[in-house]
Amino acid sequence: STVLERYVVAVLYYSTDGPNWSRQDLDFVSDLPVCDWNNKIPSNHDGAVGVFCENTSTIRGVGLYDLGLTGTIPWELTLLDDLQGLNLGANTLTGSFPTEFGD
């Protein structure tokens, strides 16, 4: 993964109060590759949570459903060019969805 991807996901973590998420076993902002910042369940299985790269080295999906995220969705997520799936449902996020996602 790239430095940019690590930066974007770290911004997501801190802008949504990551230290207080209901799960702290996802290795976010650790020394592991960003593709390993998840609960080690394949993204196509129930219960998969975190960042997923789908057999590539670039982020394809982010699934952080019902983890107690609060704050705003950072515009930096739009910098993940290969992002195909984003699930931030059932959290208490505020603000608007970045319009750049339409591009």
mmCIF file with all atom_site columns, C-alpha atoms in Angstrom:
data_model
loop_
_atom_site.group_PDB
_atom_site.id
_atom_site.type_symbol
_atom_site.label_atom_id
_atom_site.label_alt_id
_atom_site.label_comp_id
_atom_site.label_asym_id
_atom_site.label_entity_id
_atom_site.label_seq_id
_atom_site.pdbx_PDB_ins_code
_atom_site.Cartn_x
_atom_site.Cartn_y
_atom_site.Cartn_z
_atom_site.occupancy
_atom_site.B_iso_or_equiv
_atom_site.pdbx_formal_charge
_atom_site.auth_seq_id
_atom_site.auth_comp_id
_atom_site.auth_asym_id
_atom_site.auth_atom_id
_atom_site.pdbx_PDB_model_num
ATOM 1   C CA . SER A 1 1   ? 0.000   0.000   0.000  1.00 0.00 ? 1   SER A CA 1
ATOM 2   C CA . THR A 1 2   ? 1.056   3.550   -0.533 1.00 0.00 ? 2   THR A CA 1
ATOM 3   C CA . VAL A 1 3   ? 1.914   6.259   1.930  1.00 0.00 ? 3   VAL A CA 1
ATOM 4   C CA . LEU A 1 4   ? -1.149  8.130   0.649  1.00 0.00 ? 4   LEU A CA 1
ATOM 5   C CA . GLU A 1 5   ? -3.449  5.222   1.528  1.00 0.00 ? 5   GLU A CA 1
ATOM 6   C CA . ARG A 1 6   ? -1.994  4.973   5.037  1.00 0.00 ? 6   ARG A CA 1
ATOM 7   C CA . TYR A 1 7   ? -2.498  8.709   5.443  1.00 0.00 ? 7   TYR A CA 1
ATOM 8   C CA . VAL A 1 8   ? -6.121  8.615   4.207  1.00 0.00 ? 8   VAL A CA 1
ATOM 9   C CA . VAL A 1 9   ? -7.117  5.737   6.485  1.00 0.00 ? 9   VAL A CA 1
ATOM 10  C CA . ALA A 1 10  ? -5.344  7.351   9.448  1.00 0.00 ? 10  ALA A CA 1
ATOM 11  C CA . VAL A 1 11  ? -7.286  10.575  8.765  1.00 0.00 ? 11  VAL A CA 1
ATOM 12  C CA . LEU A 1 12  ? -10.497 8.516   8.707  1.00 0.00 ? 12  LEU A CA 1
ATOM 13  C CA . TYR A 1 13  ? -9.539  6.892   12.014 1.00 0.00 ? 13  TYR A CA 1
ATOM 14  C CA . TYR A 1 14  ? -8.776  10.131  13.823 1.00 0.00 ? 14  TYR A CA 1
ATOM 15  C CA . SER A 1 15  ? -11.606 12.197  12.291 1.00 0.00 ? 15  SER A CA 1
ATOM 16  C CA . THR A 1 16  ? -14.135 9.585   13.470 1.00 0.00 ? 16  THR A CA 1
ATOM 17  C CA . ASP A 1 17  ? -12.765 9.203   17.025 1.00 0.00 ? 17  ASP A CA 1
ATOM 18  C CA . GLY A 1 18  ? -10.943 5.951   16.278 1.00 0.00 ? 18  GLY A CA 1
ATOM 19  C CA . PRO A 1 19  ? -9.484  5.515   19.766 1.00 0.00 ? 19  PRO A CA 1
ATOM 20  C CA . ASN A 1 20  ? -13.075 5.156   21.034 1.00 0.00 ? 20  ASN A CA 1
ATOM 21  C CA . TRP A 1 21  ? -14.448 2.809   18.350 1.00 0.00 ? 21  TRP A CA 1
ATOM 22  C CA . SER A 1 22  ? -16.234 -0.207  19.834 1.00 0.00 ? 22  SER A CA 1
ATOM 23  C CA . ARG A 1 23  ? -13.581 -2.479  18.300 1.00 0.00 ? 23  ARG A CA 1
ATOM 24  C CA . GLN A 1 24  ? -9.880  -1.978  18.841 1.00 0.00 ? 24  GLN A CA 1
ATOM 25  C CA . ASP A 1 25  ? -8.675  -5.264  17.286 1.00 0.00 ? 25  ASP A CA 1
ATOM 26  C CA . LEU A 1 26  ? -8.411  -4.003  13.704 1.00 0.00 ? 26  LEU A CA 1
ATOM 27  C CA . ASP A 1 27  ? -4.744  -2.888  13.820 1.00 0.00 ? 27  ASP A CA 1
ATOM 28  C CA . PHE A 1 28  ? -5.595  0.635   12.619 1.00 0.00 ? 28  PHE A CA 1
ATOM 29  C CA . VAL A 1 29  ? -2.603  3.017   12.608 1.00 0.00 ? 29  VAL A CA 1
ATOM 30  C CA . SER A 1 30  ? -0.254  0.116   13.402 1.00 0.00 ? 30  SER A CA 1
ATOM 31  C CA . ASP A 1 31  ? 3.008   -0.793  11.699 1.00 0.00 ? 31  ASP A CA 1
ATOM 32  C CA . LEU A 1 32  ? 1.217   -3.488  9.693  1.00 0.00 ? 32  LEU A CA 1
ATOM 33  C CA . PRO A 1 33  ? 0.478   -2.874  5.994  1.00 0.00 ? 33  PRO A CA 1
ATOM 34  C CA . VAL A 1 34  ? -2.777  -0.935  5.608  1.00 0.00 ? 34  VAL A CA 1
ATOM 35  C CA . CYS A 1 35  ? -4.291  -3.964  3.831  1.00 0.00 ? 35  CYS A CA 1
ATOM 36  C CA . ASP A 1 36  ? -4.053  -5.785  7.196  1.00 0.00 ? 36  ASP A CA 1
ATOM 37  C CA . TRP A 1 37  ? -5.976  -3.131  9.130  1.00 0.00 ? 37  TRP A CA 1
ATOM 38  C CA . ASN A 1 38  ? -8.988  -5.421  9.561  1.00 0.00 ? 38  ASN A CA 1
ATOM 39  C CA . ASN A 1 39  ? -10.319 -8.325  11.638 1.00 0.00 ? 39  ASN A CA 1
ATOM 40  C CA . LYS A 1 40  ? -8.742  -10.975 9.357  1.00 0.00 ? 40  LYS A CA 1
ATOM 41  C CA . ILE A 1 41  ? -12.111 -12.106 7.957  1.00 0.00 ? 41  ILE A CA 1
ATOM 42  C CA . PRO A 1 42  ? -12.185 -11.992 4.116  1.00 0.00 ? 42  PRO A CA 1
ATOM 43  C CA . SER A 1 43  ? -14.179 -9.031  2.827  1.00 0.00 ? 43  SER A CA 1
ATOM 44  C CA . ASN A 1 44  ? -16.733 -11.265 1.095  1.00 0.00 ? 44  ASN A CA 1
ATOM 45  C CA . HIS A 1 45  ? -17.712 -12.980 4.366  1.00 0.00 ? 45  HIS A CA 1
ATOM 46  C CA . ASP A 1 46  ? -20.170 -11.883 7.034  1.00 0.00 ? 46  ASP A CA 1
ATOM 47  C CA . GLY A 1 47  ? -18.487 -10.130 9.925  1.00 0.00 ? 47  GLY A CA 1
ATOM 48  C CA . ALA A 1 48  ? -15.636 -8.655  7.898  1.00 0.00 ? 48  ALA A CA 1
ATOM 49  C CA . VAL A 1 49  ? -14.592 -5.303  9.379  1.00 0.00 ? 49  VAL A CA 1
ATOM 50  C CA . GLY A 1 50  ? -11.816 -2.873  8.437  1.00 0.00 ? 50  GLY A CA 1
ATOM 51  C CA . VAL A 1 51  ? -9.772  -2.088  5.323  1.00 0.00 ? 51  VAL A CA 1
ATOM 52  C CA . PHE A 1 52  ? -9.672  -4.588  2.442  1.00 0.00 ? 52  PHE A CA 1
ATOM 53  C CA . CYS A 1 53  ? -7.480  -4.785  -0.640 1.00 0.00 ? 53  CYS A CA 1
ATOM 54  C CA . GLU A 1 54  ? -8.997  -7.768  -2.524 1.00 0.00 ? 54  GLU A CA 1
ATOM 55  C CA . ASN A 1 55  ? -5.789  -9.550  -3.592 1.00 0.00 ? 55  ASN A CA 1
ATOM 56  C CA . THR A 1 56  ? -4.143  -6.290  -4.651 1.00 0.00 ? 56  THR A CA 1
ATOM 57  C CA . SER A 1 57  ? -1.933  -3.836  -2.831 1.00 0.00 ? 57  SER A CA 1
ATOM 58  C CA . THR A 1 58  ? -4.468  -1.007  -3.092 1.00 0.00 ? 58  THR A CA 1
ATOM 59  C CA . ILE A 1 59  ? -7.535  -0.408  -0.948 1.00 0.00 ? 59  ILE A CA 1
ATOM 60  C CA . ARG A 1 60  ? -10.742 -1.697  -2.546 1.00 0.00 ? 60  ARG A CA 1
ATOM 61  C CA . GLY A 1 61  ? -13.104 -1.566  0.422  1.00 0.00 ? 61  GLY A CA 1
ATOM 62  C CA . VAL A 1 62  ? -13.625 -0.035  3.846  1.00 0.00 ? 62  VAL A CA 1
ATOM 63  C CA . GLY A 1 63  ? -16.222 -1.571  6.137  1.00 0.00 ? 63  GLY A CA 1
ATOM 64  C CA . LEU A 1 64  ? -16.729 0.058   9.526  1.00 0.00 ? 64  LEU A CA 1
ATOM 65  C CA . TYR A 1 65  ? -20.413 -0.673  10.125 1.00 0.00 ? 65  TYR A CA 1
ATOM 66  C CA . ASP A 1 66  ? -21.787 -0.009  13.630 1.00 0.00 ? 66  ASP A CA 1
ATOM 67  C CA . LEU A 1 67  ? -18.454 0.578   15.377 1.00 0.00 ? 67  LEU A CA 1
ATOM 68  C CA . GLY A 1 68  ? -19.335 3.787   17.197 1.00 0.00 ? 68  GLY A CA 1
ATOM 69  C CA . LEU A 1 69  ? -17.703 6.162   14.720 1.00 0.00 ? 69  LEU A CA 1
ATOM 70  C CA . THR A 1 70  ? -18.454 9.788   15.541 1.00 0.00 ? 70  THR A CA 1
ATOM 71  C CA . GLY A 1 71  ? -17.385 12.949  13.766 1.00 0.00 ? 71  GLY A CA 1
ATOM 72  C CA . THR A 1 72  ? -17.230 13.661  10.051 1.00 0.00 ? 72  THR A CA 1
ATOM 73  C CA . ILE A 1 73  ? -16.418 11.650  6.942  1.00 0.00 ? 73  ILE A CA 1
ATOM 74  C CA . PRO A 1 74  ? -13.118 13.126  5.708  1.00 0.00 ? 74  PRO A CA 1
ATOM 75  C CA . TRP A 1 75  ? -12.892 14.305  2.099  1.00 0.00 ? 75  TRP A CA 1
ATOM 76  C CA . GLU A 1 76  ? -9.549  12.510  1.915  1.00 0.00 ? 76  GLU A CA 1
ATOM 77  C CA . LEU A 1 77  ? -11.413 9.234   1.301  1.00 0.00 ? 77  LEU A CA 1
ATOM 78  C CA . THR A 1 78  ? -11.943 10.499  -2.238 1.00 0.00 ? 78  THR A CA 1
ATOM 79  C CA . LEU A 1 79  ? -8.181  10.095  -2.756 1.00 0.00 ? 79  LEU A CA 1
ATOM 80  C CA . LEU A 1 80  ? -8.577  6.284   -2.701 1.00 0.00 ? 80  LEU A CA 1
ATOM 81  C CA . ASP A 1 81  ? -8.812  5.866   -6.478 1.00 0.00 ? 81  ASP A CA 1
ATOM 82  C CA . ASP A 1 82  ? -9.552  2.127   -6.395 1.00 0.00 ? 82  ASP A CA 1
ATOM 83  C CA . LEU A 1 83  ? -12.175 2.232   -3.619 1.00 0.00 ? 83  LEU A CA 1
ATOM 84  C CA . GLN A 1 84  ? -15.187 0.174   -4.693 1.00 0.00 ? 84  GLN A CA 1
ATOM 85  C CA . GLY A 1 85  ? -17.043 -0.290  -1.422 1.00 0.00 ? 85  GLY A CA 1
ATOM 86  C CA . LEU A 1 86  ? -17.567 1.885   1.641  1.00 0.00 ? 86  LEU A CA 1
ATOM 87  C CA . ASN A 1 87  ? -19.816 0.932   4.553  1.00 0.00 ? 87  ASN A CA 1
ATOM 88  C CA . LEU A 1 88  ? -19.971 3.415   7.407  1.00 0.00 ? 88  LEU A CA 1
ATOM 89  C CA . GLY A 1 89  ? -23.609 2.745   8.301  1.00 0.00 ? 89  GLY A CA 1
ATOM 90  C CA . ALA A 1 90  ? -25.095 2.628   11.811 1.00 0.00 ? 90  ALA A CA 1
ATOM 91  C CA . ASN A 1 91  ? -22.595 5.136   13.202 1.00 0.00 ? 91  ASN A CA 1
ATOM 92  C CA . THR A 1 92  ? -23.149 8.722   14.377 1.00 0.00 ? 92  THR A CA 1
ATOM 93  C CA . LEU A 1 93  ? -21.336 10.593  11.634 1.00 0.00 ? 93  LEU A CA 1
ATOM 94  C CA . THR A 1 94  ? -22.171 14.197  10.826 1.00 0.00 ? 94  THR A CA 1
ATOM 95  C CA . GLY A 1 95  ? -21.702 16.476  7.855  1.00 0.00 ? 95  GLY A CA 1
ATOM 96  C CA . SER A 1 96  ? -22.205 15.749  4.203  1.00 0.00 ? 96  SER A CA 1
ATOM 97  C CA . PHE A 1 97  ? -20.811 13.023  2.015  1.00 0.00 ? 97  PHE A CA 1
ATOM 98  C CA . PRO A 1 98  ? -17.865 14.364  -0.021 1.00 0.00 ? 98  PRO A CA 1
ATOM 99  C CA . THR A 1 99  ? -19.200 15.349  -3.440 1.00 0.00 ? 99  THR A CA 1
ATOM 100 C CA . GLU A 1 100 ? -15.947 14.161  -5.056 1.00 0.00 ? 100 GLU A CA 1
ATOM 101 C CA . PHE A 1 101 ? -17.234 10.562  -4.659 1.00 0.00 ? 101 PHE A CA 1
ATOM 102 C CA . GLY A 1 102 ? -19.355 11.185  -7.733 1.00 0.00 ? 102 GLY A CA 1
ATOM 103 C CA . ASP A 1 103 ? -16.258 11.496  -9.909 1.00 0.00 ? 103 ASP A CA 1
#
